[in-house]
Amino acid sequence: MSEFSYEIVEEISVLSSNAKGWQKELNLVSWNGRPPKFDLRDWGPNHEKMGKGVTLTNEEFAALKEIITRM
Amino acid sequence: MSEFSYEIVEEISVLSSNAKGWQKELNLVSWNGRPPKFDLRDWGPNHEKMGKGVTLTNEEFAALKEIITRM
């Protein structure tokens, strides 16, 4: 059995939501007590269920910002 | 048994890479022949293995761009 903990440190933005209450969100999330990372992910209502997503380090987020602002 | 197909229509940007050759990439990916979506995901060498990631519709990508350019 394995466990992990997470804490949504900052809710940055909700990118979309659907009829069932799931939302695609950009947040700062701390995993297992570690320093928070940027996190792009689907969440169920009230963050009770977690869907698929990616975490981004500060460096990856900076790279994403650089490319996205040029698009 | 289920199958799915995908095609990387455009490789937009590599956000990071590690010693094992895995890369975090922003691409345009078509799933099961459908119109391509933005896709942020880890990939193994030569795109032979697919890691976790998220797909974004045009609307979600526009929302991400709007928030990210203000950060």
Short mmCIF file of C-alpha atoms in Angstrom, two decimals:
data_model
loop_
_atom_site.label_atom_id
_atom_site.label_comp_id
_atom_site.label_asym_id
_atom_site.label_seq_id
_atom_site.Cartn_x
_atom_site.Cartn_y
_atom_site.Cartn_z
CA MET A 1 0.00 0.00 0.00
CA SER A 2 1.26 3.44 -0.84
CA GLU A 3 0.04 6.82 0.20
CA PHE A 4 0.62 10.31 -0.97
CA SER A 5 -0.54 13.67 0.22
CA TYR A 6 -1.20 16.83 -1.67
CA GLU A 7 -2.21 20.36 -0.89
CA ILE A 8 -3.51 22.90 -3.36
CA VAL A 9 -1.45 25.88 -2.26
CA GLU A 10 -2.89 28.34 -4.78
CA GLU A 11 -5.80 28.09 -7.20
CA ILE A 12 -4.49 30.10 -10.13
CA SER A 13 -7.15 29.65 -12.79
CA VAL A 14 -10.03 27.49 -13.99
CA LEU A 15 -9.62 26.84 -17.72
CA SER A 16 -12.92 25.04 -18.30
CA SER A 17 -15.72 23.20 -16.56
CA ASN A 18 -18.28 20.63 -17.65
CA ALA A 19 -21.83 19.71 -16.74
CA LYS A 20 -20.69 17.12 -14.18
CA GLY A 21 -18.75 19.73 -12.24
CA TRP A 22 -15.29 18.66 -13.37
CA GLN A 23 -12.87 21.49 -14.03
CA LYS A 24 -9.54 21.82 -15.81
CA GLU A 25 -7.42 23.94 -13.53
CA LEU A 26 -4.02 25.54 -13.25
CA ASN A 27 -2.88 25.44 -9.63
CA LEU A 28 0.15 25.41 -7.41
CA VAL A 29 0.19 22.01 -5.72
CA SER A 30 2.49 20.62 -3.05
CA TRP A 31 2.99 16.84 -3.29
CA ASN A 32 4.02 14.93 -0.18
CA GLY A 33 4.99 18.11 1.59
CA ARG A 34 7.49 19.14 -1.05
CA PRO A 35 7.74 22.67 -2.49
CA PRO A 36 4.73 23.42 -4.71
CA LYS A 37 4.79 22.93 -8.48
CA PHE A 38 2.59 24.26 -11.21
CA ASP A 39 -0.10 21.70 -11.94
CA LEU A 40 -2.46 21.48 -14.92
CA ARG A 41 -5.15 18.92 -14.20
CA ASP A 42 -8.80 17.87 -14.26
CA TRP A 43 -10.54 17.94 -10.87
CA GLY A 44 -13.90 16.69 -9.70
CA PRO A 45 -16.32 18.84 -7.71
CA ASN A 46 -14.72 20.40 -4.60
CA HIS A 47 -11.37 18.85 -5.53
CA GLU A 48 -12.55 15.52 -4.10
CA LYS A 49 -11.47 13.57 -7.18
CA MET A 50 -8.29 14.08 -9.14
CA GLY A 51 -8.03 13.44 -12.87
CA LYS A 52 -5.08 13.19 -15.21
CA GLY A 53 -2.65 16.03 -15.39
CA VAL A 54 0.91 17.22 -15.53
CA THR A 55 3.11 18.97 -13.05
CA LEU A 56 5.58 21.58 -14.22
CA THR A 57 8.73 22.79 -12.50
CA ASN A 58 9.43 26.50 -12.42
CA GLU A 59 11.81 26.01 -15.35
CA GLU A 60 9.23 24.07 -17.39
CA PHE A 61 6.59 26.67 -16.61
CA ALA A 62 8.94 29.46 -17.72
CA ALA A 63 9.59 27.58 -20.98
CA LEU A 64 5.86 27.14 -21.50
CA LYS A 65 5.26 30.82 -20.87
CA GLU A 66 7.95 31.79 -23.35
CA ILE A 67 6.52 29.68 -26.16
CA ILE A 68 2.89 30.44 -25.40
CA THR A 69 3.37 34.20 -25.46
CA ARG A 70 4.87 33.91 -28.93
CA MET A 71 1.92 31.93 -30.35
CA MET B 1 -9.33 -5.07 -25.88
CA SER B 2 -9.34 -1.46 -26.86
CA GLU B 3 -7.16 0.42 -29.27
CA PHE B 4 -6.48 4.02 -29.94
CA SER B 5 -4.43 5.84 -32.48
CA TYR B 6 -2.63 9.10 -32.28
CA GLU B 7 -0.60 11.29 -34.56
CA ILE B 8 1.66 14.13 -33.48
CA VAL B 9 0.57 16.71 -36.04
CA GLU B 10 2.95 19.44 -34.89
CA GLU B 11 5.81 19.46 -32.39
CA ILE B 12 5.47 22.91 -30.90
CA SER B 13 8.06 22.93 -28.13
CA VAL B 14 10.18 20.79 -25.80
CA LEU B 15 9.89 22.17 -22.26
CA SER B 16 12.48 19.91 -20.61
CA SER B 17 14.37 16.66 -21.03
CA ASN B 18 16.04 14.27 -18.62
CA ALA B 19 19.01 11.91 -18.68
CA LYS B 20 16.88 8.96 -19.81
CA GLY B 21 15.73 10.81 -22.90
CA TRP B 22 12.23 11.60 -21.70
CA GLN B 23 10.91 15.00 -22.66
CA LYS B 24 8.02 17.18 -21.55
CA GLU B 25 6.52 18.52 -24.74
CA LEU B 26 3.82 20.82 -26.03
CA ASN B 27 2.40 19.38 -29.24
CA LEU B 28 -0.64 19.29 -31.44
CA VAL B 29 -1.92 15.71 -31.30
CA SER B 30 -4.76 14.04 -33.18
CA TRP B 31 -6.43 11.23 -31.21
CA ASN B 32 -8.29 8.51 -33.11
CA GLY B 33 -8.31 10.59 -36.26
CA ARG B 34 -10.12 13.51 -34.64
CA PRO B 35 -9.11 17.15 -35.09
CA PRO B 36 -5.84 17.86 -33.25
CA LYS B 37 -5.74 19.27 -29.72
CA PHE B 38 -3.00 20.94 -27.76
CA ASP B 39 -1.23 18.32 -25.69
CA LEU B 40 1.18 18.79 -22.77
CA ARG B 41 2.81 15.47 -21.94
CA ASP B 42 5.92 13.47 -21.11
CA TRP B 43 7.29 11.35 -23.95
CA GLY B 44 9.96 8.69 -24.09
CA PRO B 45 12.76 8.72 -26.65
CA ASN B 46 11.52 9.03 -30.24
CA HIS B 47 7.92 9.29 -28.99
CA GLU B 48 7.84 5.51 -28.57
CA LYS B 49 6.46 5.73 -25.04
CA MET B 50 3.78 8.10 -23.83
CA GLY B 51 3.64 9.43 -20.28
CA LYS B 52 0.97 11.27 -18.37
CA GLY B 53 -0.38 14.48 -19.73
CA VAL B 54 -3.33 16.69 -20.48
CA THR B 55 -5.05 17.66 -23.68
CA LEU B 56 -6.43 21.15 -24.12
CA THR B 57 -9.15 22.34 -26.45
CA ASN B 58 -8.62 25.57 -28.34
CA GLU B 59 -10.77 27.32 -25.75
CA GLU B 60 -8.80 25.88 -22.82
CA PHE B 61 -5.53 26.78 -24.51
CA ALA B 62 -6.73 30.34 -25.05
CA ALA B 63 -7.69 30.57 -21.37
CA LEU B 64 -4.27 29.24 -20.38
CA LYS B 65 -2.58 31.76 -22.64
CA GLU B 66 -4.58 34.60 -21.15
CA ILE B 67 -3.67 33.74 -17.56
CA ILE B 68 -0.07 32.82 -18.30
CA THR B 69 0.71 36.07 -20.06
CA ARG B 70 -0.52 37.98 -17.01
CA MET B 71 1.75 36.07 -14.59
#
